[in-house]
């Protein structure tokens, strides 16, 4: 139910991560289906073929892992720490799945708890991610970045031989053992701030009584170019533009209206074009970050430096009304006197 494409550029150690919504409408053997049906119908070869036909690219390697394998790999890595963004209370007796986390708590996720965290979408009472599976995709991408970070630590590097030992039992892949070893050695070279993460653009729509995600190349900007390792060539390069040409929106996830007002004032005084500020209801984020909706990193890097917010998330959207979104977290609110 989770499908991602990764492109790795060895010369620059740059990584592009693109999530494909599981309800994406595609043609499989002449019939329209949701893309997550491809693996069930024809295994990994058909899943790869379907993705290639959808995006018009060549996929070199595939790796498939089930829940059991996922848990074992995360346990071998040593798990990871997250701050829970929402109250999570969900039970599915038929799957023996029970997810219970409290918003704001910092938890260490072993394999079992990591599976629960990345699978959560809604609670027993129907509350959850406002945008459904898209919210879950963001959480899954967040967790994968945590895994990358962990593997770059001394403890993570020490765990690689142990992880490699169980991989043949945990995954299905067309990669040769030497390919896996070679790529594992590249992990330490990856600059975390250079990882670009995206989700295919499109819209949710009901077709023939079934809910689908309709992929739109126009709404996906230059995502496919990133996967092909091509340079992005697009108008609207923000490098060199004045701040007044950069549209910034503030989303307050700190619970402090004073902190949001202070940030608005700072952006206005700096000359940015400030769009409507909104609060993210029902959630508080421990750390602030910037969402970059452009095809270039220059504007985001500039704002990151000026606001002292290190984390930049790439979420390219050529139809967005803004260029950058600042998610205001508790770290900035706590600095308000």
Coordinates of C-alpha atoms in Angstrom, one line a residue:
X1 CA 0.0 0.0 0.0
X2 CA 3.0 2.3 0.1
X3 CA 4.9 3.1 -3.1
X4 CA 7.9 5.4 -3.4
X5 CA 10.4 6.2 -6.1
X6 CA 13.9 7.1 -5.2
X7 CA 16.5 8.6 -7.5
X8 CA 20.1 8.7 -6.3
X9 CA 22.8 10.7 -8.1
X10 CA 26.2 9.3 -7.1
X11 CA 28.3 12.3 -8.3
X12 CA 26.5 14.7 -6.0
X13 CA 25.0 12.2 -3.4
X14 CA 21.6 13.9 -4.0
X15 CA 18.4 12.0 -3.4
X16 CA 15.0 12.6 -4.8
X17 CA 12.0 10.9 -3.1
X18 CA 8.6 10.7 -4.8
X19 CA 5.6 9.1 -3.3
X20 CA 2.8 7.7 -5.5
X21 CA -0.6 7.7 -3.8
X22 CA -1.9 4.2 -3.6
X23 CA -5.3 5.2 -5.2
X24 CA -3.6 6.5 -8.3
X25 CA -5.8 5.5 -11.3
X26 CA -3.9 3.5 -13.9
X27 CA -4.5 1.0 -16.7
X28 CA -3.5 -2.5 -15.7
X29 CA -3.9 -5.2 -18.4
X30 CA -6.4 -3.0 -20.2
X31 CA -8.6 -2.3 -17.1
X32 CA -8.6 0.8 -14.9
X33 CA -7.4 0.0 -11.4
X34 CA -5.8 1.6 -8.4
X35 CA -2.0 1.4 -8.7
X36 CA -1.6 -0.7 -5.5
X37 CA -3.4 -3.5 -7.3
X38 CA -0.5 -4.0 -9.8
X39 CA 1.6 -5.8 -7.3
X40 CA -1.3 -8.0 -6.2
X41 CA -2.1 -8.9 -9.8
X42 CA 1.4 -9.4 -11.3
X43 CA 3.9 -9.0 -8.5
X44 CA 6.9 -6.6 -8.6
X45 CA 7.4 -6.8 -12.4
X46 CA 3.9 -5.6 -13.1
X47 CA 4.2 -2.9 -10.5
X48 CA 7.4 -1.6 -12.0
X49 CA 5.9 -1.7 -15.5
X50 CA 2.8 0.2 -14.4
X51 CA 4.9 2.9 -12.8
X52 CA 7.1 3.2 -15.9
X53 CA 4.1 3.5 -18.2
X54 CA 2.4 6.1 -15.8
X55 CA 5.5 8.4 -15.7
X56 CA 7.3 7.5 -18.9
X57 CA 10.6 6.6 -17.1
X58 CA 12.8 3.6 -16.7
X59 CA 13.0 2.0 -13.2
X60 CA 16.3 0.3 -12.6
X61 CA 15.7 -1.5 -9.4
X62 CA 12.8 -2.4 -7.1
X63 CA 12.7 -3.4 -3.5
X64 CA 9.6 -4.9 -1.9
X65 CA 9.2 -5.4 1.8
X66 CA 6.2 -6.6 3.8
X67 CA 5.2 -5.6 7.4
X68 CA 7.2 -8.4 9.0
X69 CA 10.4 -7.5 7.0
X70 CA 9.9 -3.8 7.8
X71 CA 9.7 -4.5 11.5
X72 CA 12.9 -6.7 11.4
X73 CA 14.9 -4.1 9.5
X74 CA 13.9 -1.3 11.8
X75 CA 14.8 -3.4 14.9
X76 CA 18.2 -4.2 13.4
X77 CA 18.8 -0.4 12.8
X78 CA 17.9 0.2 16.4
X79 CA 14.7 2.1 15.8
X80 CA 14.2 5.8 15.8
X81 CA 12.8 8.7 17.9
X82 CA 9.9 10.8 16.8
X83 CA 7.7 13.5 18.3
X84 CA 4.1 12.4 17.8
X85 CA 2.1 15.2 15.9
X86 CA -1.4 13.9 16.7
X87 CA -3.3 11.8 19.2
X88 CA -3.4 8.3 17.5
X89 CA -6.0 5.9 18.7
X90 CA -6.9 3.2 16.2
X91 CA -7.8 -0.5 16.5
X92 CA -8.4 -3.0 13.7
X93 CA -9.0 -6.4 15.4
X94 CA -9.1 -8.2 12.1
X95 CA -5.5 -7.2 11.4
X96 CA -4.4 -7.4 15.1
X97 CA -3.4 -3.7 14.7
X98 CA -3.6 -1.4 17.7
X99 CA -2.1 2.1 17.4
X100 CA -2.0 4.3 20.5
X101 CA 0.3 7.4 20.7
X102 CA -0.2 10.7 22.5
X103 CA 0.3 14.0 20.8
X104 CA 3.5 15.8 21.7
X105 CA 5.3 12.9 23.3
X106 CA 8.7 11.8 22.2
X107 CA 8.7 8.1 21.6
X108 CA 11.3 5.6 20.5
X109 CA 9.9 3.4 17.8
X110 CA 11.1 -0.2 17.5
X111 CA 10.0 -2.2 14.5
X112 CA 6.5 -2.9 15.9
X113 CA 5.8 0.7 16.9
X114 CA 7.3 2.1 13.7
X115 CA 4.9 0.0 11.7
X116 CA 2.0 1.4 13.7
X117 CA 3.2 5.0 13.3
X118 CA 3.6 4.8 9.5
X119 CA 0.3 3.0 9.0
X120 CA -1.9 5.4 11.0
X121 CA -4.3 7.5 9.0
X122 CA -7.4 8.0 11.2
X123 CA -8.7 7.3 14.7
X124 CA -11.5 5.1 15.8
X125 CA -13.8 8.2 16.0
X126 CA -13.0 9.1 12.4
X127 CA -10.6 12.0 13.2
X128 CA -7.1 12.0 11.7
X129 CA -5.2 13.5 8.8
X130 CA -7.4 16.2 7.2
X131 CA -6.1 15.1 3.8
X132 CA -6.3 11.4 4.4
X133 CA -3.7 9.3 2.7
X134 CA -1.7 12.4 1.7
X135 CA -1.1 13.1 5.4
X136 CA 0.1 9.6 5.9
X137 CA 2.5 9.9 3.0
X138 CA 4.1 12.9 4.6
X139 CA 4.5 10.9 7.9
X140 CA 6.0 8.0 6.0
X141 CA 8.5 10.3 4.3
X142 CA 9.3 11.9 7.6
X143 CA 10.1 8.5 9.1
X144 CA 12.3 7.5 6.1
X145 CA 14.4 10.6 6.7
X146 CA 14.7 9.6 10.3
X147 CA 16.0 6.2 9.1
X148 CA 18.5 7.9 6.8
X149 CA 19.7 10.1 9.7
X150 CA 20.1 7.1 12.0
X151 CA 22.1 5.2 9.4
X152 CA 24.5 8.1 9.2
X153 CA 25.3 8.0 12.9
X154 CA 28.2 5.8 14.2
X155 CA 25.6 3.4 15.7
X156 CA 23.8 3.3 12.4
X157 CA 26.9 2.6 10.5
X158 CA 27.8 -0.2 12.9
X159 CA 24.3 -1.7 12.3
X160 CA 24.7 -2.0 8.5
X161 CA 26.3 -5.5 8.5
X162 CA 23.5 -6.7 10.8
X163 CA 20.9 -5.2 8.5
X164 CA 22.5 -6.7 5.4
X165 CA 22.5 -10.1 7.0
X166 CA 18.7 -10.2 7.3
X167 CA 17.8 -8.4 4.0
X168 CA 17.6 -11.6 1.9
X169 CA 14.9 -12.8 4.3
X170 CA 13.1 -9.5 4.5
X171 CA 12.9 -8.1 0.9
X172 CA 12.3 -9.1 -2.7
X173 CA 14.6 -7.3 -5.1
X174 CA 16.2 -7.5 -8.5
X175 CA 19.4 -6.0 -7.1
X176 CA 22.5 -8.1 -6.9
X177 CA 24.2 -8.5 -3.5
X178 CA 27.1 -6.3 -4.6
X179 CA 24.7 -3.6 -5.7
X180 CA 23.2 -3.5 -2.2
X181 CA 26.6 -3.4 -0.6
X182 CA 27.7 -0.6 -2.9
X183 CA 24.6 1.5 -2.2
X184 CA 24.8 0.9 1.5
X185 CA 28.3 2.4 1.5
X186 CA 26.9 5.6 -0.2
X187 CA 24.6 6.4 2.7
X188 CA 27.2 8.2 4.7
X189 CA 27.8 10.6 1.7
X190 CA 24.2 11.8 1.6
X191 CA 23.6 15.4 2.7
X192 CA 20.3 15.3 4.5
X193 CA 19.4 18.9 3.6
X194 CA 19.8 18.0 -0.1
X195 CA 17.1 15.3 0.0
X196 CA 14.1 16.4 -2.1
X197 CA 10.8 14.8 -1.3
X198 CA 7.6 15.1 -3.4
X199 CA 4.2 13.5 -4.0
X200 CA 2.7 13.1 -7.4
X201 CA 0.4 16.0 -8.2
X202 CA -3.3 15.4 -9.1
X203 CA -6.7 15.3 -7.5
X204 CA -9.0 12.9 -5.7
X205 CA -12.1 12.1 -7.8
X206 CA -14.8 9.5 -7.8
X207 CA -15.0 7.6 -11.1
X208 CA -17.6 4.9 -11.7
X209 CA -18.5 4.9 -8.0
X210 CA -14.9 4.3 -6.9
X211 CA -12.5 6.9 -5.3
X212 CA -9.3 7.5 -7.2
X213 CA -6.3 9.8 -7.3
X214 CA -6.0 11.2 -10.8
X215 CA -2.3 11.9 -11.6
X216 CA -1.7 15.2 -13.4
X217 CA 1.6 15.9 -15.1
X218 CA 0.8 19.6 -15.0
X219 CA 0.3 19.6 -11.3
X220 CA 3.4 17.5 -10.8
X221 CA 5.8 20.2 -12.1
X222 CA 9.2 18.8 -12.9
X223 CA 9.0 15.7 -10.6
X224 CA 9.6 13.3 -13.5
X225 CA 12.7 15.3 -14.6
X226 CA 14.1 14.8 -11.1
X227 CA 13.6 11.0 -11.3
X228 CA 15.4 10.9 -14.7
X229 CA 18.3 12.9 -13.2
X230 CA 17.8 15.7 -15.6
X231 CA 18.4 19.4 -14.8
X232 CA 15.2 21.3 -14.2
X233 CA 14.7 23.9 -16.8
X234 CA 11.7 26.1 -15.9
X235 CA 10.9 29.8 -15.8
X236 CA 10.4 31.6 -12.5
X237 CA 13.9 31.0 -11.0
X238 CA 13.6 32.9 -7.8
X239 CA 17.4 33.4 -7.4
X240 CA 18.2 37.1 -7.7
X241 CA 14.6 38.2 -7.2
X242 CA 13.8 40.7 -4.5
X243 CA 12.0 39.5 -1.4
X244 CA 8.8 41.2 -2.6
X245 CA 8.6 38.7 -5.4
X246 CA 8.7 35.7 -3.1
X247 CA 5.2 34.7 -1.7
X248 CA 5.4 33.3 1.8
X249 CA 2.6 31.8 3.9
X250 CA 2.8 31.1 7.6
X251 CA 1.0 28.0 9.1
X252 CA 0.9 28.2 12.9
X253 CA 1.4 24.8 14.5
X254 CA 2.8 26.2 17.7
X255 CA -0.5 27.1 19.5
X256 CA 0.9 30.7 20.1
X257 CA -0.8 33.5 18.3
X258 CA 1.9 35.9 19.6
X259 CA 4.6 33.8 17.9
X260 CA 2.7 33.8 14.6
X261 CA 2.2 37.6 14.8
X262 CA 5.9 38.1 15.5
X263 CA 6.9 36.0 12.5
X264 CA 4.4 37.8 10.3
X265 CA 6.0 41.1 11.4
X266 CA 9.5 39.8 10.8
X267 CA 8.6 38.7 7.3
X268 CA 6.9 41.9 6.4
X269 CA 9.8 44.0 7.7
X270 CA 12.2 41.9 5.6
X271 CA 10.1 42.8 2.5
X272 CA 8.6 39.4 1.7
X273 CA 5.1 39.2 0.1
X274 CA 3.1 37.7 2.9
X275 CA 0.0 35.6 2.1
X276 CA -2.8 34.8 4.5
X277 CA -1.6 33.2 7.8
X278 CA -3.6 30.2 9.1
X279 CA -3.5 28.0 12.2
X280 CA -3.2 24.2 11.9
X281 CA -5.9 23.1 14.2
X282 CA -5.6 20.1 16.5
X283 CA -1.8 19.7 16.1
X284 CA 1.4 21.1 17.5
X285 CA 4.7 20.6 15.9
X286 CA 7.8 20.5 18.0
X287 CA 10.1 21.9 15.2
X288 CA 9.6 24.6 12.6
X289 CA 10.3 23.9 9.0
X290 CA 9.9 25.4 5.5
X291 CA 8.0 23.9 2.7
X292 CA 9.5 24.8 -0.7
X293 CA 7.0 24.7 -3.5
X294 CA 9.4 26.0 -6.2
X295 CA 11.7 24.2 -8.6
X296 CA 14.8 25.9 -7.1
X297 CA 16.2 25.9 -3.6
X298 CA 17.6 29.5 -3.6
X299 CA 14.6 31.2 -2.1
X300 CA 14.1 28.5 0.6
X301 CA 17.8 28.6 1.5
X302 CA 17.7 32.3 1.9
X303 CA 14.6 32.2 4.1
X304 CA 16.1 29.3 6.1
X305 CA 19.2 31.4 6.9
X306 CA 17.2 34.5 7.8
X307 CA 14.8 32.7 10.1
X308 CA 17.3 30.2 11.5
X309 CA 15.1 27.3 10.4
X310 CA 17.2 24.4 9.1
X311 CA 14.6 21.9 7.9
X312 CA 13.4 22.4 4.3
X313 CA 10.9 20.1 2.8
X314 CA 10.6 20.0 -1.0
X315 CA 6.9 19.8 -2.1
X316 CA 6.9 21.2 -5.6
X317 CA 3.6 22.5 -6.8
X318 CA 3.6 24.6 -10.0
X319 CA -0.1 25.6 -9.3
X320 CA 0.4 26.8 -5.7
X321 CA -0.5 30.4 -4.8
X322 CA 2.7 30.7 -2.7
X323 CA 6.4 29.9 -3.1
X324 CA 7.3 29.0 0.5
X325 CA 5.3 27.9 3.5
X326 CA 6.7 28.4 7.0
X327 CA 5.3 25.8 9.5
X328 CA 5.7 27.5 12.8
X329 CA 6.5 25.0 15.6
X330 CA 7.0 25.0 19.3
X331 CA 10.7 25.7 19.1
X332 CA 10.0 29.2 17.8
X333 CA 7.1 29.8 20.1
X334 CA 9.2 29.0 23.1
X335 CA 11.6 31.8 22.1
X336 CA 8.9 34.4 22.5
X337 CA 9.5 36.4 25.7

